[in-house]
């Protein structure tokens, strides 16, 4: 059993799937993540979206990536296939790579499970070596256990994906599991 889990989906937004930062292989994550969130909701495992909501002035927009996922635009919306269930899910907006950086994610996690708090974060989404990695780092610093959904994260290339997963395992003690393996664990 995974102790007090929460699913965190990072940057599953239009601009990364069909907009300026799109890459072909990214669509691989959709089907496994869809299965995972359906199972999570059924089993009362919290589902949290940690998504970019940029201002054009944000550091990573100006200095590194150009305009993407600008707050309030179509490109910043979660992709249709993975729409949040507004009756149960949470959406946390972030302005740089980590889902924890100056957002309400940590207090949210600590408030769940009747105040006992989330103990294990299960990370899916984009990109393995960027926002997933930074979110994992911040989760690790705060003492959370980390599981990475192997077929639910993607990167710019196969090499990035492979190295990204290795790094997460080596540096943040992340457990690398498939969506099906996670589903088996959370189905009580
Ligand atoms: Zn961004």
CSV table of C-alpha atoms and ligand atoms in Angstrom, one decimal:
chain,number,residue,atom,x,y,z
A,1,UNK,CA,0.0,0.0,0.0
A,2,UNK,CA,1.1,3.5,-0.8
A,3,UNK,CA,0.7,5.7,2.3
A,4,UNK,CA,-1.7,8.7,1.9
A,5,UNK,CA,-1.1,9.2,-1.8
A,6,UNK,CA,-2.0,12.1,-4.1
A,7,UNK,CA,-1.7,12.2,-7.9
A,8,UNK,CA,-0.1,15.4,-9.1
A,9,UNK,CA,-0.3,16.1,-12.9
A,10,UNK,CA,2.2,18.7,-14.0
A,11,UNK,CA,1.7,21.0,-17.1
A,12,UNK,CA,-0.9,18.8,-18.9
A,13,UNK,CA,-1.9,21.9,-20.9
A,14,UNK,CA,-2.7,22.7,-24.6
A,15,UNK,CA,0.5,24.6,-25.3
A,16,UNK,CA,2.6,21.5,-24.6
A,17,UNK,CA,0.5,19.1,-26.6
A,18,UNK,CA,-0.6,21.3,-29.6
A,19,UNK,CA,0.9,24.7,-29.1
A,20,UNK,CA,4.3,26.3,-29.4
A,21,UNK,CA,6.1,23.8,-27.2
A,22,UNK,CA,4.5,20.7,-28.7
A,23,UNK,CA,6.5,17.5,-29.4
A,24,UNK,CA,5.2,14.4,-30.9
A,25,UNK,CA,6.0,11.9,-28.2
A,26,UNK,CA,4.3,13.9,-25.5
A,27,UNK,CA,0.8,12.4,-26.4
A,28,UNK,CA,2.1,9.0,-25.0
A,29,UNK,CA,1.1,10.2,-21.6
A,30,UNK,CA,-2.6,10.9,-22.2
A,31,UNK,CA,-4.0,7.4,-22.1
A,32,UNK,CA,-2.1,6.1,-19.0
A,33,UNK,CA,-2.8,9.3,-17.1
A,34,UNK,CA,-6.5,9.1,-18.0
A,35,UNK,CA,-6.7,5.6,-16.6
A,36,UNK,CA,-4.9,6.7,-13.5
A,37,UNK,CA,-7.1,9.7,-12.7
A,38,UNK,CA,-10.2,7.7,-13.2
A,39,UNK,CA,-9.0,5.0,-10.8
A,40,UNK,CA,-7.8,7.6,-8.3
A,41,UNK,CA,-11.1,9.5,-8.2
A,42,UNK,CA,-13.0,6.2,-7.7
A,43,UNK,CA,-10.8,5.3,-4.8
A,44,UNK,CA,-10.8,8.8,-3.2
A,45,UNK,CA,-7.1,9.5,-3.9
A,46,UNK,CA,-6.8,13.3,-4.4
A,47,UNK,CA,-6.0,14.4,-7.9
A,48,UNK,CA,-4.1,17.7,-8.1
A,49,UNK,CA,-3.2,19.7,-11.3
A,50,UNK,CA,0.0,21.7,-10.9
A,51,UNK,CA,-0.1,23.8,-14.0
A,52,UNK,CA,1.7,26.8,-15.6
A,53,UNK,CA,-0.3,30.1,-15.4
A,54,UNK,CA,2.4,32.5,-16.7
A,55,UNK,CA,2.6,36.2,-16.9
A,56,UNK,CA,4.5,37.3,-20.0
A,57,UNK,CA,7.1,38.8,-17.6
A,58,UNK,CA,7.9,35.5,-15.9
A,59,UNK,CA,11.6,34.7,-15.8
A,60,UNK,CA,11.3,31.4,-17.7
A,61,UNK,CA,9.1,33.0,-20.3
A,62,UNK,CA,11.4,35.9,-20.9
A,63,UNK,CA,14.8,34.1,-20.6
A,64,UNK,CA,14.2,30.6,-21.7
A,65,UNK,CA,11.1,29.4,-23.5
A,66,UNK,CA,9.1,32.3,-24.9
A,67,UNK,CA,5.4,32.6,-24.5
A,68,UNK,CA,3.6,29.5,-23.3
A,69,UNK,CA,0.7,28.7,-21.0
A,70,UNK,CA,0.0,32.4,-20.4
A,71,UNK,CA,-2.6,32.7,-17.7
A,72,UNK,CA,-6.2,33.0,-19.1
A,73,UNK,CA,-5.3,31.8,-22.6
A,74,UNK,CA,-6.5,28.6,-24.4
A,75,UNK,CA,-3.0,27.4,-24.4
A,76,UNK,CA,-3.0,27.4,-20.6
A,77,UNK,CA,-6.1,25.2,-20.3
A,78,UNK,CA,-5.7,21.6,-19.4
A,79,UNK,CA,-6.0,19.3,-22.4
A,80,UNK,CA,-9.6,18.1,-23.1
A,81,UNK,CA,-8.7,14.4,-22.4
A,82,UNK,CA,-7.6,15.1,-18.9
A,83,UNK,CA,-10.1,17.8,-17.7
A,84,UNK,CA,-10.2,18.2,-14.0
A,85,UNK,CA,-13.3,17.0,-12.2
A,86,UNK,CA,-14.3,20.3,-10.5
A,87,UNK,CA,-16.3,18.4,-7.8
A,88,UNK,CA,-13.2,16.6,-6.4
A,89,UNK,CA,-9.9,17.7,-8.0
A,90,UNK,CA,-7.6,20.6,-7.2
A,91,UNK,CA,-5.9,23.0,-9.5
A,92,UNK,CA,-2.7,24.8,-8.3
A,93,UNK,CA,-1.3,27.5,-10.6
A,94,UNK,CA,2.5,27.9,-10.8
A,95,UNK,CA,4.7,30.5,-12.4
A,96,UNK,CA,7.9,28.4,-12.9
A,97,UNK,CA,9.0,24.8,-13.1
A,98,UNK,CA,8.2,23.6,-9.6
A,99,UNK,CA,4.7,23.0,-8.5
A,100,UNK,CA,5.7,24.0,-5.0
A,101,UNK,CA,7.5,27.3,-5.7
A,102,UNK,CA,5.4,30.1,-4.2
A,103,UNK,CA,2.2,28.2,-4.7
A,104,UNK,CA,-0.3,26.7,-2.2
A,105,UNK,CA,0.6,23.1,-3.0
A,106,UNK,CA,2.4,22.3,0.2
A,107,UNK,CA,-0.4,23.5,2.6
A,108,UNK,CA,-2.9,21.8,0.3
A,109,UNK,CA,-1.1,18.5,0.6
A,110,UNK,CA,-0.8,18.8,4.4
A,111,UNK,CA,-4.5,19.6,4.8
A,112,UNK,CA,-5.7,16.4,3.0
A,113,UNK,CA,-6.5,13.1,4.6
A,114,UNK,CA,-8.4,14.9,7.4
A,115,UNK,CA,-5.3,16.9,8.3
A,116,UNK,CA,-3.0,13.8,8.4
A,117,UNK,CA,-1.6,15.0,5.2
A,118,UNK,CA,-0.4,13.4,1.9
A,119,UNK,CA,2.7,11.3,2.4
A,120,UNK,CA,3.4,10.1,-1.1
A,121,UNK,CA,3.2,12.2,-4.3
A,122,UNK,CA,2.6,10.4,-7.5
A,123,UNK,CA,3.9,12.5,-10.3
A,124,UNK,CA,2.8,12.5,-13.9
A,125,UNK,CA,2.8,15.0,-16.8
A,126,UNK,CA,5.5,17.1,-18.4
A,127,UNK,CA,8.4,17.2,-18.7
A,128,UNK,CA,10.4,14.5,-17.0
A,129,UNK,CA,13.6,16.4,-16.8
A,130,UNK,CA,12.1,19.9,-16.2
A,131,UNK,CA,8.9,20.6,-14.3
A,132,UNK,CA,8.5,17.0,-13.0
A,133,UNK,CA,12.1,17.0,-11.8
A,134,UNK,CA,11.8,20.4,-10.1
A,135,UNK,CA,8.5,19.4,-8.5
A,136,UNK,CA,10.1,16.1,-7.3
A,137,UNK,CA,13.0,18.1,-5.8
A,138,UNK,CA,10.7,20.3,-3.8
A,139,UNK,CA,8.7,17.3,-2.7
A,140,UNK,CA,11.8,15.5,-1.6
A,141,UNK,CA,13.1,18.6,0.4
A,142,UNK,CA,9.7,18.6,2.2
A,143,UNK,CA,9.9,14.9,3.1
A,144,UNK,CA,7.3,13.4,0.8
A,145,UNK,CA,7.8,10.0,-0.8
A,146,UNK,CA,7.9,10.2,-4.5
A,147,UNK,CA,6.5,7.9,-7.2
A,148,UNK,CA,7.0,8.7,-10.9
A,149,UNK,CA,4.5,7.3,-13.4
A,150,UNK,CA,6.9,6.0,-15.9
A,151,UNK,CA,4.4,5.9,-18.9
A,152,UNK,CA,2.7,9.1,-17.6
A,153,UNK,CA,5.7,11.4,-17.9
A,154,UNK,CA,7.5,12.4,-21.1
A,155,UNK,CA,10.5,14.5,-22.2
A,156,UNK,CA,11.8,16.1,-25.4
A,157,UNK,CA,13.6,12.9,-26.5
A,158,UNK,CA,14.1,9.3,-25.6
A,159,UNK,CA,17.5,10.1,-24.1
A,160,UNK,CA,16.0,12.9,-22.0
A,161,UNK,CA,13.3,10.6,-20.8
A,162,UNK,CA,15.8,7.9,-19.8
A,163,UNK,CA,18.2,10.2,-18.1
A,164,UNK,CA,15.4,12.1,-16.5
A,165,UNK,CA,14.0,9.0,-14.9
A,166,UNK,CA,17.4,7.8,-13.7
A,167,UNK,CA,18.1,11.1,-12.1
A,168,UNK,CA,14.8,11.1,-10.3
A,169,UNK,CA,15.5,7.7,-8.9
A,170,UNK,CA,19.1,8.4,-8.0
A,171,UNK,CA,18.7,11.9,-6.4
A,172,UNK,CA,15.2,11.9,-5.0
A,173,UNK,CA,14.7,8.2,-4.1
A,174,UNK,CA,11.8,8.2,-6.5
A,175,UNK,CA,10.1,4.9,-7.2
A,176,UNK,CA,9.5,4.5,-10.9
A,177,UNK,CA,6.2,2.6,-11.6
A,178,UNK,CA,3.8,2.2,-14.5
A,179,UNK,CA,0.3,3.6,-14.4
A,180,UNK,CA,-1.0,0.1,-14.1
A,181,UNK,CA,1.3,-0.7,-11.1
A,182,UNK,CA,0.1,2.5,-9.4
A,183,UNK,CA,-3.5,1.7,-10.1
A,184,UNK,CA,-3.1,-1.8,-8.6
A,185,UNK,CA,-1.7,-0.2,-5.4
A,186,UNK,CA,-4.4,2.4,-5.0
A,187,UNK,CA,-7.4,0.2,-5.7
A,188,UNK,CA,-8.3,-0.8,-2.2
B,1,LIG,ZN1,6.4,27.3,-17.9
